[in-house]
Amino acid sequence: MGEDQTICRLGRTTMLKSRKLQFFIFGLIILALFALFIHLRQAVKTDIAARLYQQWNQHYIHWGKDEAYVITKQTPEGRIVLSEAQGYAMYIAVLAAERGEDTQEDFQKLYQYYMNHRTDQTQLMSWRQTVKNGQVQEDPNNATDGDLYIAYALIQAAQLWKDQASEYEEQARVILQDILAYNYNSQANFLTAGNWASQESDYYWLMRSSDTLPQLFETFYDFTKDEQWLSIKASMLEKLEMISAQEDTGLIPDFIWIDEGGEARVAEANAVASAHDGDYYYNACRLPYVLAQSQDKQSQQPLNKMMDFFMEQKSIYAGYSLDGKALDKHQPASFGAPIFYAASKNGSYNKLLQQNKYIFLQDLPSDSYYEAVIVTMIALEILK
């Protein structure tokens, strides 16, 4: 009897060991499948971003021997180049280089084009050039957003390419000094739209909402230790909050007038750029992206109010009046992609993430610079 019990115990022990081994092998299989799923998902993201970046270069960048620029539009008068586009392109080149998809040589060519087209006696870039048959006509004014992104890209480039860090940092420093010298309303503490909005001009009191770039301002403070950048950030966000509070939608227009006391009001139609200056349109559509880049509380208040409005929409259209009426039934990625980016930073807006992910599965348009640059920039930031 004792021998039988011993045999039974040995049998049970063997069975238990076998089951443990089976469970262990099964666990390894599940772990391997999970790792494979994560790898494939990451590979898909990488492939999407790489594809969009290649298309961006193919469709929009003119590569010369010593310099490169963005073709924003082809006209009978020539190719149109904008400082806004140059700033974005330089930032995109850094993002791509961080992924191993671009080189310092390419960044340097974009940088050199900026250096060759600064406005007279400043470090600010001419906001518009027309290139035809090797000849370039330049506008003598600058656009604030272009120079902000050029400075930001240089700061990021200095961290990536140490051999030219001192040059990039010095150039970023002098750009920022000139922005404060030529693009700043000291009475109401905000950045104007360009050096053409001088103190003698009515436009000195006009603020482009999309020039509110909290993450960039934070970076400029970290870089320069000049607290004026934090003050500008707080002041410009405060003005967005004033406008946001005026409508249940929280939508913010392309342009805002500021009075001498710092109070904000919505710009009227054709105040400076178009009949939609007082609407949520092609300037303001960048706001969900630029506000979501910064996670501080002041940036989130106007962002979340807008995102709550978009959560109630079946589709994202090309512009809205501030009371929420769609201006167009077209659904460009220039409006949807920034909302996708903001939703990716906040799980409360997952519906908007799912609703707009199709944008990144499509090819870039070959004839819409603005849409293409926003999609490319956001893809490189998110799909890591």
XYZ file of C-alpha atoms in Angstrom:
384
model
C 0.000 0.000 0.000
C 2.804 2.428 0.839
C 4.459 1.730 -2.496
C 1.208 2.518 -4.343
C 0.826 5.829 -2.491
C 4.367 6.766 -3.383
C 3.697 6.019 -7.044
C 0.513 8.125 -6.927
C 2.348 11.025 -5.317
C 5.055 10.858 -7.967
C 2.405 10.799 -10.682
C 0.651 13.845 -9.283
C 3.956 15.659 -8.925
C 4.833 14.904 -12.541
C 1.416 16.126 -13.675
C 1.769 19.354 -11.691
C 5.211 19.978 -13.154
C 3.848 19.310 -16.618
C 0.977 21.748 -16.098
C 3.344 24.405 -14.748
C 5.529 23.917 -17.807
C 2.480 24.215 -20.055
C 1.389 27.405 -18.295
C 4.933 28.760 -18.548
C 5.128 28.018 -22.274
C 1.648 29.474 -22.805
C 2.711 32.627 -20.925
C 5.811 32.927 -23.087
C 3.676 32.609 -26.227
C 1.267 35.321 -25.025
C 4.194 37.575 -24.103
C 5.805 37.016 -27.495
C 2.544 37.761 -29.300
C 2.083 40.935 -27.252
C 5.652 42.031 -28.017
C 5.054 41.278 -31.709
C 1.836 43.330 -31.640
C 3.646 46.279 -30.055
C 6.490 45.963 -32.559
C 4.126 45.818 -35.533
C 2.107 48.732 -34.220
C 5.267 50.780 -33.771
C 6.501 49.759 -37.210
C 3.228 50.885 -38.763
C 3.498 54.252 -37.023
C 7.093 54.644 -38.169
C 6.208 53.690 -41.728
C 3.321 56.192 -41.830
C 5.479 59.056 -40.575
C 8.338 58.155 -42.916
C 5.983 57.963 -45.906
C 4.443 61.349 -45.163
C 7.866 62.923 -44.668
C 9.104 61.554 -47.995
C 6.010 62.944 -49.725
C 6.532 66.312 -48.042
C 10.061 66.504 -49.404
C 9.004 65.293 -52.827
C 6.079 67.673 -53.307
C 7.152 70.846 -51.547
C 10.909 71.202 -50.965
C 13.133 72.645 -53.656
C 16.639 71.350 -52.990
C 19.439 73.483 -54.397
C 23.185 73.038 -54.169
C 23.608 75.279 -51.123
C 20.087 76.127 -49.989
C 16.533 74.748 -49.908
C 13.101 76.306 -49.609
C 9.429 75.363 -49.457
C 7.309 75.931 -52.545
C 4.031 77.048 -50.986
C 2.417 77.907 -54.324
C 3.322 77.897 -57.999
C 2.034 80.998 -59.827
C 2.635 82.597 -63.255
C 4.790 85.159 -61.423
C 6.941 82.431 -59.896
C 7.223 80.167 -56.873
C 5.919 81.647 -53.627
C 8.085 81.072 -50.548
C 6.914 82.090 -47.053
C 8.871 82.500 -43.825
C 6.146 80.546 -42.027
C 6.855 77.605 -44.332
C 10.620 77.919 -43.848
C 10.233 77.828 -40.074
C 7.991 74.778 -40.227
C 10.335 73.039 -42.681
C 13.341 73.615 -40.424
C 11.440 72.204 -37.446
C 10.250 69.214 -39.507
C 13.828 68.545 -40.624
C 14.949 68.368 -36.985
C 12.078 66.023 -36.080
C 12.948 63.796 -39.035
C 16.658 63.837 -38.172
C 15.854 62.705 -34.634
C 14.260 59.633 -36.238
C 17.238 59.065 -38.549
C 15.262 60.091 -41.642
C 17.111 63.327 -42.407
C 20.582 64.796 -42.127
C 22.214 67.951 -40.864
C 23.131 68.767 -44.455
C 19.461 69.090 -45.378
C 18.725 71.200 -42.310
C 21.706 73.397 -43.149
C 20.326 74.103 -46.626
C 16.980 75.215 -45.192
C 18.836 77.324 -42.620
C 20.994 78.887 -45.323
C 17.963 79.976 -47.320
C 16.653 81.787 -44.239
C 20.055 83.428 -43.731
C 20.050 84.613 -47.348
C 16.633 86.263 -47.039
C 16.638 88.275 -43.847
C 15.031 91.695 -43.865
C 17.240 94.763 -44.028
C 19.410 95.197 -40.912
C 17.529 92.583 -38.874
C 17.708 88.844 -38.264
C 14.029 88.430 -39.193
C 13.134 86.668 -42.438
C 11.310 88.348 -45.304
C 7.807 86.942 -44.954
C 7.345 86.355 -48.720
C 9.665 85.771 -51.649
C 8.778 85.188 -55.297
C 11.327 83.022 -57.108
C 11.450 82.969 -60.923
C 14.282 82.034 -63.267
C 16.794 82.225 -60.455
C 15.718 85.743 -59.468
C 14.133 86.483 -56.084
C 11.824 89.347 -55.193
C 11.486 89.888 -51.453
C 8.916 91.595 -49.298
C 10.649 93.927 -46.798
C 8.387 92.867 -43.900
C 8.439 89.829 -41.633
C 5.767 87.531 -40.181
C 6.094 86.740 -36.508
C 5.115 83.066 -36.648
C 7.796 82.264 -39.228
C 10.585 83.751 -37.135
C 9.319 82.116 -33.952
C 9.544 78.693 -35.585
C 12.930 79.418 -37.146
C 14.306 80.299 -33.691
C 12.664 77.227 -32.154
C 14.067 74.940 -34.849
C 17.565 76.347 -34.304
C 17.367 75.686 -30.569
C 16.323 72.075 -31.251
C 19.039 71.701 -33.919
C 21.703 72.866 -31.468
C 20.790 69.991 -29.150
C 21.017 67.494 -32.002
C 24.148 68.663 -33.821
C 26.743 69.703 -31.262
C 29.371 70.649 -33.855
C 27.346 73.711 -34.873
C 25.479 74.237 -31.627
C 27.112 77.577 -30.851
C 26.233 78.987 -34.291
C 22.637 77.796 -34.146
C 22.195 79.043 -30.592
C 23.648 82.467 -31.356
C 21.386 82.869 -34.381
C 18.336 81.825 -32.366
C 19.305 84.344 -29.694
C 19.517 87.282 -32.112
C 16.247 86.315 -33.807
C 14.486 86.354 -30.450
C 16.002 89.739 -29.635
C 14.702 91.161 -32.913
C 11.226 89.672 -32.401
C 11.015 91.554 -29.112
C 12.398 94.677 -30.798
C 10.141 94.690 -33.875
C 7.168 92.379 -33.236
C 6.121 93.278 -29.706
C 3.425 95.536 -28.300
C 4.960 96.607 -24.993
C 1.832 98.438 -23.819
C -0.440 95.375 -23.919
C 2.326 92.741 -23.676
C 1.704 90.600 -26.767
C 3.407 89.768 -30.049
C 2.141 91.630 -33.092
C 1.693 89.901 -36.453
C 4.868 91.399 -37.949
C 7.183 94.405 -38.106
C 4.676 96.110 -40.432
C 2.362 96.421 -37.403
C 4.491 99.219 -35.994
C 3.606 101.480 -33.087
C 2.437 104.131 -35.538
C 0.029 101.647 -37.159
C -3.484 100.640 -36.107
C -2.307 97.048 -36.517
C -0.047 97.502 -33.514
C -3.164 96.491 -31.572
C -3.973 93.406 -33.653
C -3.068 89.936 -32.384
C -3.082 86.817 -34.543
C -4.424 84.099 -32.251
C -2.148 81.385 -33.676
C 0.936 83.371 -32.647
C 0.130 82.219 -29.108
C 2.710 79.420 -28.870
C 3.073 78.499 -25.181
C 5.529 75.626 -25.629
C 7.784 77.774 -27.789
C 7.643 80.626 -25.270
C 8.570 78.212 -22.476
C 11.510 76.974 -24.546
C 12.637 80.537 -25.247
C 12.586 81.279 -21.511
C 14.613 78.132 -20.744
C 17.059 79.111 -23.486
C 17.481 82.830 -22.721
C 16.446 82.976 -19.026
C 14.497 86.095 -20.044
C 11.260 86.096 -18.035
C 9.662 88.354 -20.622
C 8.822 85.216 -22.620
C 6.824 83.797 -19.716
C 5.075 87.142 -19.307
C 4.163 87.201 -23.021
C 2.910 83.630 -22.789
C 0.632 84.421 -19.836
C -0.627 87.645 -21.414
C -1.464 86.130 -24.802
C -3.176 83.132 -23.214
C -5.179 85.527 -21.053
C -6.437 87.252 -24.208
C -7.455 83.907 -25.703
C -9.340 83.157 -22.486
C -11.215 86.476 -22.771
C -12.421 85.585 -26.257
C -13.130 81.963 -25.329
C -15.460 83.125 -22.557
C -17.633 85.105 -24.968
C -19.192 82.082 -26.716
C -20.455 78.711 -25.477
C -18.392 77.048 -28.207
C -15.120 78.473 -26.897
C -14.050 79.028 -30.499
C -11.380 81.661 -31.068
C -11.013 83.723 -34.268
C -8.022 84.201 -36.536
C -7.479 87.783 -35.327
C -8.191 89.708 -32.145
C -8.077 93.426 -31.375
C -6.490 94.422 -28.066
C -7.166 97.799 -26.457
C -4.721 99.839 -24.408
C -6.094 98.326 -21.219
C -5.359 94.801 -22.465
C -9.002 93.872 -23.147
C -9.641 91.650 -26.177
C -12.398 91.733 -28.798
C -13.039 89.729 -31.960
C -11.710 91.245 -35.186
C -14.243 92.251 -37.814
C -14.386 90.802 -41.321
C -11.527 91.987 -43.560
C -9.687 93.554 -40.644
C -6.389 92.428 -42.143
C -6.471 89.190 -44.164
C -9.930 87.967 -45.222
C -13.668 88.069 -44.720
C -13.123 85.396 -42.052
C -10.764 87.349 -39.788
C -13.369 87.132 -37.017
C -14.040 83.409 -37.501
C -12.323 80.193 -36.448
C -10.523 79.824 -39.753
C -7.196 78.930 -41.376
C -5.037 80.705 -38.782
C -6.934 79.699 -35.662
C -7.247 76.075 -36.807
C -3.680 75.588 -35.506
C -4.721 76.417 -31.935
C -5.664 72.888 -30.768
C -2.181 71.747 -31.783
C -0.147 74.597 -30.302
C -2.151 74.757 -27.061
C -1.983 70.984 -26.554
C 1.809 71.081 -26.867
C 1.898 72.850 -23.522
C 0.382 71.004 -20.590
C 0.086 73.951 -18.221
C -3.317 74.810 -16.795
C -3.692 78.172 -18.526
C -3.223 76.597 -21.964
C -5.711 73.832 -21.228
C -8.685 76.036 -20.330
C -9.381 77.499 -23.787
C -8.239 74.267 -25.450
C -10.653 72.026 -23.560
C -13.598 74.329 -24.176
C -12.977 74.159 -27.932
C -12.447 70.399 -27.790
C -15.776 69.976 -25.964
C -17.430 71.767 -28.878
C -15.721 69.541 -31.441
C -16.780 66.441 -29.493
C -20.375 67.330 -30.383
C -19.657 67.575 -34.122
C -20.097 64.665 -36.531
C -17.311 66.002 -38.771
C -14.667 68.714 -38.646
C -15.285 71.319 -41.320
C -13.207 74.100 -42.879
C -14.002 76.908 -40.488
C -16.727 77.988 -38.090
C -18.380 81.173 -37.014
C -17.764 81.668 -33.313
C -21.295 80.555 -32.473
C -20.509 77.184 -34.027
C -21.969 77.328 -37.546
C -19.843 75.531 -40.156
C -18.650 77.871 -42.900
C -17.906 75.142 -45.439
C -18.656 71.442 -45.937
C -15.070 70.752 -46.986
C -13.099 68.719 -44.402
C -9.410 69.631 -44.789
C -6.729 67.972 -42.712
C -5.457 71.419 -41.712
C -8.465 71.571 -39.364
C -8.715 67.893 -38.397
C -5.049 67.108 -37.732
C -4.570 69.686 -34.929
C -7.698 68.315 -33.230
C -6.305 64.775 -33.599
C -3.082 65.952 -31.934
C -4.934 67.542 -29.011
C -7.094 64.421 -28.590
C -3.955 62.262 -28.459
C -2.892 64.174 -25.340
C -6.186 63.737 -23.484
C -8.081 60.449 -23.221
C -11.358 62.309 -22.685
C -11.393 63.093 -26.395
C -10.780 59.620 -27.777
C -13.749 59.987 -30.126
C -11.923 62.799 -31.930
C -8.788 60.672 -32.102
C -10.662 57.851 -33.822
C -12.661 60.245 -35.992
C -9.572 61.893 -37.481
C -6.959 59.130 -37.645
C -7.832 58.516 -41.302
C -5.935 61.733 -42.101
C -2.601 60.015 -41.534
C -3.493 56.950 -43.600
C -3.930 59.041 -46.741
C -1.220 60.415 -48.995
C -0.321 64.074 -48.613
C -1.997 66.404 -51.100
C 0.459 67.569 -53.727
C -1.192 70.950 -54.209
C -2.026 72.181 -50.702
C 1.102 73.271 -48.811
C -0.686 74.348 -45.628
C -2.561 71.092 -45.220
C 0.553 69.058 -46.022
C 2.853 70.857 -43.594
C 0.454 70.560 -40.651
C -0.114 66.833 -41.250
C 3.615 66.145 -41.679
C 4.641 68.059 -38.581
C 2.018 66.407 -36.396
C 2.766 62.937 -37.780
C 6.456 63.293 -36.922
C 5.607 64.470 -33.400
C 3.009 61.818 -32.604
C 3.933 58.702 -34.592
C 7.143 57.932 -32.749
